Amino acid sequence: MTESSPPIVEMRGISLAFPGVKALQDVDFRLFPGEVHALMGENGAGKSTLIKTLTGVHTPDSGSVLLAGESVAFSSPGQAQQAGISTVYQEVNLCANLTVAENILLGREPRKFGGIDFPAMRARAAEVLARIGVHIDPASVLETHPIAVQQLVAIARAIAVDCRVLVLDEPTSSLDAGEVAELFRIMRVLRDEGVAILFVSHFLDQVYEIADRMTVLRNGTLVGEHLTKDLDRRALISAMIGRELGALEAIEDASERHSVSGPVLVRAEGLGRRGAIAPFDLDIRAGEVVGLAGLLGSGRTELARLLFGADKADSGRLIVDGTPLHLRGPRSAIAAGIAFCSEDRKGEGLVADLSIRDNLVLAMQAARGWSRPVPRKLKDQLVEKYLAALDIRPANPDALVRTLSGGNQQKVLLARWLVTEPRLLILDEPTRGIDIGAKAQIQQLVTTLAAEGTAVLFISAEMEEVVRIADRIVVLRDRHKIAELDGGSTIDQVVELIAGDPVPEEVAS
Amino acid sequence: MTALTTRLPSRFLPVLATVVLFALTFGVGSVRYEGFASGQVIANLFIDNAFLIVLAVGMTFVILSGGIDLSVGSVVALSTMVTAAGLRAGWPVPLVIIAVLVIGSTLGLLMGLVIHKFDIQPFIVTLAGMFLARGLCFLISVESVSIKDTTFRSVATAVIELPGGVTITYNVVIAVLVVLAALYVLHRTRFGRATYAVGGNEQSALLMGLPTARVKVGVYVISGFCSALAGLLFSLYMLSGYGLHAVGMELDAIAAVVIGGTLLAGGVGYVLGSLTGVLVLGTIQTLISFQGTLSSWWTKIVIGALLLVFIAVQRGMIRGRRRQGAVAA
Amino acid sequence: MKNRLLWPGIALVALLLLNLVVTPSFFALRIQDGHLYGGLVDVLKNGAPTLLIAIGMTLVIATRGIDLSVGAVAAIAAAVTCVHIGTSPDIGTALVGMAIALVLCAALGLWNGFLVAGLGIQPIIATLVLMTAGRGIAMLVTEGQIITVNNDAYRQVGAGFVVLPISILISLAVLGLVALATRKTALGMLIEAVGVNPEASRLAGVRARTIIWTVYVFAAVCAGIAGLMISSNVSAADANSNGLWIEMDAILAVVIGGTSLAGGRYSLAGTLLGAMIIQTLTTTVYTIGVATEVTLVFKAVVVITVCLIQSPKARAALSFRKVAVS
């Protein structure tokens, strides 16, 4: 990494507006060969838009993009790829119905006699996969592999060509610790080969581990470009959220743990589902925050879905208030006062084309049935109350939810369940992919809710967050519940359990 | 993970099921009716359904890409009309053929462009195409126009003798060539693989830098071309042009493709499956005509029932695969 | 919302004006024997079955579905009723026949709903089954014959008048009831929620399956009544031609009315406009003296025009305004 060589990518004065939104305003950005450059910012800061402008998905309204000193204007990702800019997106953007080899090489496949040379293609794909240490059959169909492997295939695709610029847009969100380490190893290799890597991640630890330089965006404008070693976390966070850190500190203050000894609200006895989560026992008390810690694929979400009846358990039983509850589906869980915010906001949470108002009352309305509409007056009261309480922006109840930022969407989803006054609130990754400000607000809310007597089951990939918020931590590994820890535990304790060191006998279940 | 566990034989299951179904229906026929299991009956299956085979090939492209083309039956009718009217006006046969193919492909191109450029659902655009093509038939003539051109008639009646005394028409040769060409394009060319990719996940295909626009427009051109070609074959078969020819044939084509194991959602399916699908439909019709006492409407009911069975099987498979994926994750 | 109805509205007015130019008496209304007659009344009367089916289709499409089987269901309803009535001139027989037919239609709707909501099969293909097999079933009922009946009570459904044609009164009444039922209750919102995101709706506790099931049954019953209107109008059931391609007209009416085939937001007023546009078009072609078969060409032109005007991309291209790439 050196500034003596000229930047490989230089974006000058980029502006781009969508109807009603100024996504980027006069943003400068540069990327040097042989560096890992982190693009930082809250959700809605313009990171994705800037990346998509670079990769030819969007065309800027004004400003110029220079690649190796030459002005370029890509009108499609294909053109950008040909010029040596490869991209791996947060969601796996591959075709699950095709083979691994096709996914890696389609568009630049080896040919023979005018047709695709499949043996050569598989061989080439195997080479590329071997380079990043993934050993799967290139002829297998992509959808037969877990998401994490699909993500690595996406990376294999990106490096299958001699790319000069590699854009990694939150590639780590679906990888476990081992896979992240593997990815970083690959990134370092590529960096040392002179590839310029643009890296986006919400995990600050990862950014500080891998990035040489960072550019911070806020609300579509450039805040600054710094060498990682010159910018400590505090400074970075203030740059990103553009305000004092009071909110985060408040949460840390509120994190004094209290052990809750109230009555058991929800008890799972041997609840399980084949292929999803092994039978487990779990007690959740009123006013208690139970954290679920575990890697991706450890069965976190699956456990939560069983408690909510989103999937049917094939063993064990659920007891609410001392009475066994037969969950036929989400409706019976909701009737028992259980609410579930899915990790997949877009797919399983919000109804994007409906207004904030309709989304807010959806669960309440569903519980009442279609024949008893929520009275207009009550609706307005609720909407007004929660728009203010959760600081949802824009505070316009008629705005379509699709137009909101990730953080605000998450708040609308939360509000939908708060409206139903649940006794157990299950939050699956409520803070994933949202900005730090909203994150702090949601963490604060969880603490407040618990203090008011609501039981909360809190799931997060960020162990630090779980440890900070939870009164009790349930640790999962390989679809088994392996331990329960007190709130005072440290991240190290949790990590040790997950890392698979000998399991202490008393917690083996 | 080993190659054994990751390879998915279940992808071929629907096609296999279709082949088995074909063998079964044909077997039932041969057991029950004398003279059913002859080479000529098989040849007749191809002769009577050559146009449907060509149509189903075009439809396979469209459905694989995640679209649908409702206009194919009408384009067949329009092609017979243009053929008949052209020949009546004294055009030479090659000119008629070129005109028909150009018209069909152009209609496909226009529909593809509207679908792609303006983001309007294929269902609606091709429905409009269906109306347009049918209406154009009647603009040419409201009545049926018979084909009297001698060259054309001689091609229509010419037969090719195969070993074993089985005869086929030139229609069959063309249909088989179309199937072979489609096999090559779908499995050996970038366009073909991109068609599967677009059907699997269009957004991803775009981000992977695949030529999605060319695919999305191209499949309708192919379908339009195939419809026109099928129309020519149909003219050879019927020796007339009429605006009410091939009414509802788009449904037969879609049914053949679905029975052939292609997912209507796109991304999964095979041309050979569609070919077998057409043969299954043809066998059922032959069976019912051999039976003699069964009325023709039973064909519709049986096709409906078959559709149902295949859809249910596909549905079960998708669920099975999801479960498998979930376990793997 | 209003904007969505603007273009269909303009199209309808333009078509009506065209009629006025060609046949100056088009708008003339006269009362004879207490019945209203005139060009507009004809449009309403002939458009009644399409409108009725389009109303059912609107709700189906709003849930992200589509029902291709309505034409076949209409044919079955007509066949069953006429076969039941036979030669009887009895009002009772007619009523019982219609009741049987509609119950059967509801059952067919349940079947469609079962395939879509129960088995989770794509609606277009699920209903294709009944579209293909249904006409066969109707022919099975009539044994391939055209069944003519001579029953005054039955004739009222499609050909009768109470000032206005009874058929359009039925269709408008259904439209009114549906509008009321979806606005005054939460049904409309829940249908839209299910249409936009079925899984999210399920997890929010919405009985998505029940709602999907309901709309398919409703669509089938609408189709049944429309089938009765069609066959009653000519006092005969023809399994081959009753309701042929009416599903396409109904879908067109819905789309022209601004409801997206992708589901979600729907507009009943738009559907009314759409159905009237389609019928006026047919009538117009007839009155200006072009062969009726050529109507199809005009239909194609209108469909494409209206869809292009409603397509955000096409509008952007026309006005050279920038659009967000979604």
Short mmCIF file of N, CA, C and O in Angstrom, two decimals, chain A residues 77-78 81 89 93-95 97-98 102-103 106-107 109 111 113-116 118 137 139-141 143-146 157 479, chain B residues 1 3 6-8 11 184 187-190 193 196-197 200-201 204-210 267-268 321 326-329:
data_model
loop_
_atom_site.label_atom_id
_atom_site.label_comp_id
_atom_site.label_asym_id
_atom_site.label_seq_id
_atom_site.Cartn_x
_atom_site.Cartn_y
_atom_site.Cartn_z
N PRO A 77 -22.86 -3.74 -15.26
CA PRO A 77 -21.84 -4.43 -14.47
C PRO A 77 -20.92 -5.25 -15.37
O PRO A 77 -19.74 -5.44 -15.04
N GLY A 78 -21.43 -5.72 -16.48
CA GLY A 78 -20.63 -6.50 -17.41
C GLY A 78 -19.44 -5.69 -17.92
O GLY A 78 -18.31 -6.18 -17.98
N GLN A 81 -16.91 -5.25 -15.24
CA GLN A 81 -16.16 -6.48 -15.06
C GLN A 81 -15.07 -6.63 -16.11
O GLN A 81 -13.95 -7.00 -15.81
N TYR A 89 -21.56 -9.11 -3.76
CA TYR A 89 -22.56 -8.38 -2.99
C TYR A 89 -22.93 -9.11 -1.72
O TYR A 89 -22.64 -10.30 -1.55
N ASN A 93 -25.37 -13.09 -5.14
CA ASN A 93 -25.97 -12.80 -6.42
C ASN A 93 -25.48 -13.78 -7.47
O ASN A 93 -24.76 -13.43 -8.39
N LEU A 94 -25.86 -15.01 -7.28
CA LEU A 94 -25.53 -16.03 -8.25
C LEU A 94 -26.82 -16.72 -8.65
O LEU A 94 -27.87 -16.45 -8.10
N CYS A 95 -26.72 -17.62 -9.61
CA CYS A 95 -27.90 -18.34 -10.05
C CYS A 95 -27.89 -19.72 -9.42
O CYS A 95 -27.11 -20.58 -9.82
N ASN A 97 -29.72 -22.17 -9.64
CA ASN A 97 -30.12 -23.33 -10.44
C ASN A 97 -29.01 -23.83 -11.35
O ASN A 97 -29.17 -24.85 -12.00
N LEU A 98 -27.91 -23.10 -11.43
CA LEU A 98 -26.80 -23.53 -12.28
C LEU A 98 -25.72 -24.21 -11.43
O LEU A 98 -25.75 -24.15 -10.21
N GLU A 102 -20.43 -23.15 -13.54
CA GLU A 102 -21.07 -22.14 -14.38
C GLU A 102 -21.16 -20.82 -13.64
O GLU A 102 -20.95 -19.75 -14.21
N ASN A 103 -21.47 -20.89 -12.35
CA ASN A 103 -21.57 -19.66 -11.59
C ASN A 103 -20.24 -18.93 -11.51
O ASN A 103 -20.20 -17.71 -11.44
N LEU A 106 -19.41 -18.37 -15.88
CA LEU A 106 -20.34 -17.96 -16.92
C LEU A 106 -20.06 -16.53 -17.37
O LEU A 106 -19.85 -15.65 -16.56
N GLY A 107 -20.05 -16.34 -18.66
CA GLY A 107 -19.73 -15.02 -19.21
C GLY A 107 -18.29 -14.97 -19.69
O GLY A 107 -17.92 -14.12 -20.48
N GLU A 109 -16.58 -18.26 -20.14
CA GLU A 109 -16.34 -19.70 -20.11
C GLU A 109 -15.40 -20.11 -21.24
O GLU A 109 -15.38 -19.50 -22.30
N ARG A 111 -14.16 -22.12 -24.41
CA ARG A 111 -14.97 -22.64 -25.51
C ARG A 111 -14.16 -23.56 -26.40
O ARG A 111 -12.94 -23.47 -26.46
N PHE A 113 -14.77 -25.34 -30.36
CA PHE A 113 -15.62 -25.44 -31.56
C PHE A 113 -16.86 -24.55 -31.43
O PHE A 113 -17.96 -24.95 -31.80
N GLY A 114 -16.71 -23.38 -30.89
CA GLY A 114 -17.84 -22.45 -30.81
C GLY A 114 -18.78 -22.72 -29.65
O GLY A 114 -19.61 -21.90 -29.33
N GLY A 115 -18.67 -23.88 -29.02
CA GLY A 115 -19.55 -24.17 -27.90
C GLY A 115 -18.78 -24.11 -26.60
O GLY A 115 -17.55 -24.04 -26.59
N ILE A 116 -19.51 -24.16 -25.49
CA ILE A 116 -18.85 -24.13 -24.19
C ILE A 116 -18.13 -25.46 -23.96
O ILE A 116 -18.70 -26.52 -24.20
N PHE A 118 -17.22 -27.82 -21.45
CA PHE A 118 -17.56 -28.07 -20.04
C PHE A 118 -16.43 -28.71 -19.23
O PHE A 118 -16.19 -28.29 -18.10
N ASP A 137 -17.51 -29.96 -5.44
CA ASP A 137 -17.57 -30.44 -6.81
C ASP A 137 -18.07 -29.31 -7.72
O ASP A 137 -19.19 -28.83 -7.54
N ALA A 139 -19.18 -29.43 -10.53
CA ALA A 139 -20.34 -29.81 -11.35
C ALA A 139 -21.61 -29.88 -10.52
O ALA A 139 -22.69 -30.12 -11.05
N SER A 140 -21.49 -29.64 -9.19
CA SER A 140 -22.69 -29.71 -8.37
C SER A 140 -23.52 -28.44 -8.56
O SER A 140 -23.00 -27.38 -8.93
N VAL A 141 -24.80 -28.55 -8.29
CA VAL A 141 -25.69 -27.42 -8.46
C VAL A 141 -25.57 -26.50 -7.25
O VAL A 141 -25.53 -26.97 -6.10
N GLU A 143 -27.46 -24.53 -5.59
CA GLU A 143 -28.45 -24.45 -4.51
C GLU A 143 -28.36 -25.62 -3.54
O GLU A 143 -29.03 -25.63 -2.52
N THR A 144 -27.52 -26.63 -3.85
CA THR A 144 -27.37 -27.72 -2.89
C THR A 144 -26.36 -27.36 -1.80
O THR A 144 -26.14 -28.15 -0.89
N HIS A 145 -25.73 -26.19 -1.90
CA HIS A 145 -24.75 -25.79 -0.90
C HIS A 145 -25.32 -24.75 0.04
O HIS A 145 -26.17 -23.95 -0.35
N PRO A 146 -24.81 -24.74 1.28
CA PRO A 146 -25.26 -23.72 2.22
C PRO A 146 -24.87 -22.32 1.74
O PRO A 146 -23.95 -22.16 0.93
N ARG A 157 -15.89 -16.43 -8.10
CA ARG A 157 -16.25 -15.83 -9.39
C ARG A 157 -15.53 -14.50 -9.58
O ARG A 157 -15.02 -14.20 -10.66
N ARG A 479 -26.44 -26.66 15.94
CA ARG A 479 -27.86 -26.98 16.12
C ARG A 479 -28.17 -27.65 17.45
O ARG A 479 -29.14 -28.37 17.59
N MET B 1 -17.62 -32.32 1.22
CA MET B 1 -18.77 -32.80 0.47
C MET B 1 -18.30 -33.55 -0.77
O MET B 1 -17.44 -33.09 -1.50
N ALA B 3 -18.79 -35.53 -4.50
CA ALA B 3 -19.54 -35.32 -5.72
C ALA B 3 -20.86 -36.07 -5.68
O ALA B 3 -21.86 -35.62 -6.19
N THR B 6 -23.62 -34.17 -3.79
CA THR B 6 -24.03 -32.86 -4.26
C THR B 6 -24.68 -32.92 -5.64
O THR B 6 -25.42 -32.05 -6.00
N ARG B 7 -24.38 -33.96 -6.41
CA ARG B 7 -25.01 -34.04 -7.71
C ARG B 7 -26.49 -34.32 -7.50
O ARG B 7 -26.87 -35.07 -6.62
N LEU B 8 -27.30 -33.75 -8.34
CA LEU B 8 -28.73 -33.82 -8.07
C LEU B 8 -29.47 -34.63 -9.11
O LEU B 8 -29.92 -34.09 -10.10
N ARG B 11 -32.97 -33.50 -10.40
CA ARG B 11 -33.24 -32.54 -11.47
C ARG B 11 -33.77 -33.25 -12.72
O ARG B 11 -34.50 -32.67 -13.50
N TYR B 184 -28.40 -27.86 -28.80
CA TYR B 184 -27.08 -27.25 -28.89
C TYR B 184 -27.08 -25.86 -28.27
O TYR B 184 -26.23 -25.53 -27.43
N HIS B 187 -27.53 -25.89 -24.36
CA HIS B 187 -26.54 -26.53 -23.50
C HIS B 187 -25.10 -26.21 -23.86
O HIS B 187 -24.19 -26.47 -23.08
N ARG B 188 -24.88 -25.69 -25.04
CA ARG B 188 -23.50 -25.49 -25.44
C ARG B 188 -23.15 -24.03 -25.71
O ARG B 188 -22.00 -23.72 -25.98
N THR B 189 -24.11 -23.16 -25.71
CA THR B 189 -23.77 -21.77 -26.00
C THR B 189 -24.00 -20.88 -24.79
O THR B 189 -24.73 -21.24 -23.86
N ARG B 190 -23.35 -19.76 -24.83
CA ARG B 190 -23.47 -18.80 -23.74
C ARG B 190 -24.91 -18.30 -23.64
O ARG B 190 -25.45 -18.13 -22.56
N ARG B 193 -26.96 -20.92 -21.74
CA ARG B 193 -26.73 -20.95 -20.30
C ARG B 193 -27.26 -19.68 -19.65
O ARG B 193 -27.76 -19.70 -18.53
N TYR B 196 -30.89 -20.05 -18.91
CA TYR B 196 -31.11 -20.72 -17.63
C TYR B 196 -30.84 -19.76 -16.47
O TYR B 196 -31.58 -19.73 -15.49
N ALA B 197 -29.77 -18.98 -16.59
CA ALA B 197 -29.39 -18.07 -15.51
C ALA B 197 -30.48 -17.02 -15.27
O ALA B 197 -30.87 -16.76 -14.14
N GLY B 200 -33.28 -18.51 -13.55
CA GLY B 200 -32.98 -18.84 -12.15
C GLY B 200 -33.01 -17.61 -11.28
O GLY B 200 -33.62 -17.61 -10.22
N ASN B 201 -32.37 -16.56 -11.72
CA ASN B 201 -32.33 -15.33 -10.93
C ASN B 201 -31.86 -14.19 -11.84
O ASN B 201 -30.68 -14.03 -12.10
N SER B 204 -29.36 -11.57 -10.41
CA SER B 204 -28.00 -12.11 -10.32
C SER B 204 -27.37 -12.20 -11.70
O SER B 204 -26.20 -11.85 -11.86
N ALA B 205 -28.14 -12.69 -12.66
CA ALA B 205 -27.58 -12.84 -14.01
C ALA B 205 -27.08 -11.49 -14.51
O ALA B 205 -26.01 -11.40 -15.12
N LEU B 206 -27.84 -10.44 -14.21
CA LEU B 206 -27.44 -9.10 -14.63
C LEU B 206 -26.13 -8.71 -13.95
O LEU B 206 -25.19 -8.23 -14.59
N LEU B 207 -26.07 -8.95 -12.64
CA LEU B 207 -24.87 -8.57 -11.89
C LEU B 207 -23.67 -9.44 -12.26
O LEU B 207 -22.53 -9.04 -12.09
N MET B 208 -23.96 -10.64 -12.75
CA MET B 208 -22.86 -11.50 -13.20
C MET B 208 -22.37 -11.06 -14.57
O MET B 208 -21.45 -11.68 -15.13
N GLY B 209 -22.99 -10.04 -15.11
CA GLY B 209 -22.52 -9.53 -16.39
C GLY B 209 -23.00 -10.35 -17.57
O GLY B 209 -22.43 -10.28 -18.65
N LEU B 210 -24.04 -11.15 -17.38
CA LEU B 210 -24.57 -11.94 -18.49
C LEU B 210 -25.49 -11.07 -19.34
O LEU B 210 -26.06 -10.09 -18.86
N GLY B 267 -35.75 -21.53 -15.27
CA GLY B 267 -34.46 -21.97 -14.77
C GLY B 267 -34.19 -23.46 -14.78
O GLY B 267 -33.05 -23.88 -14.73
N VAL B 268 -35.24 -24.28 -14.80
CA VAL B 268 -35.04 -25.72 -14.78
C VAL B 268 -35.88 -26.38 -15.86
O VAL B 268 -37.09 -26.12 -15.93
N ARG B 321 -36.16 -30.47 -2.16
CA ARG B 321 -34.85 -29.87 -2.35
C ARG B 321 -34.58 -28.80 -1.30
O ARG B 321 -33.51 -28.69 -0.76
N ALA B 326 -31.77 -27.05 3.50
CA ALA B 326 -31.81 -26.60 4.87
C ALA B 326 -30.92 -27.49 5.74
O ALA B 326 -30.19 -27.02 6.60
N VAL B 327 -30.96 -28.79 5.46
CA VAL B 327 -30.14 -29.70 6.25
C VAL B 327 -28.66 -29.43 5.97
O VAL B 327 -27.84 -29.39 6.89
N ALA B 328 -28.36 -29.19 4.70
CA ALA B 328 -26.97 -28.93 4.34
C ALA B 328 -26.47 -27.67 5.02
O ALA B 328 -25.32 -27.58 5.43
N ALA B 329 -27.34 -26.68 5.15
CA ALA B 329 -26.93 -25.44 5.79
C ALA B 329 -26.80 -25.70 7.27
O ALA B 329 -26.15 -25.05 7.98
#
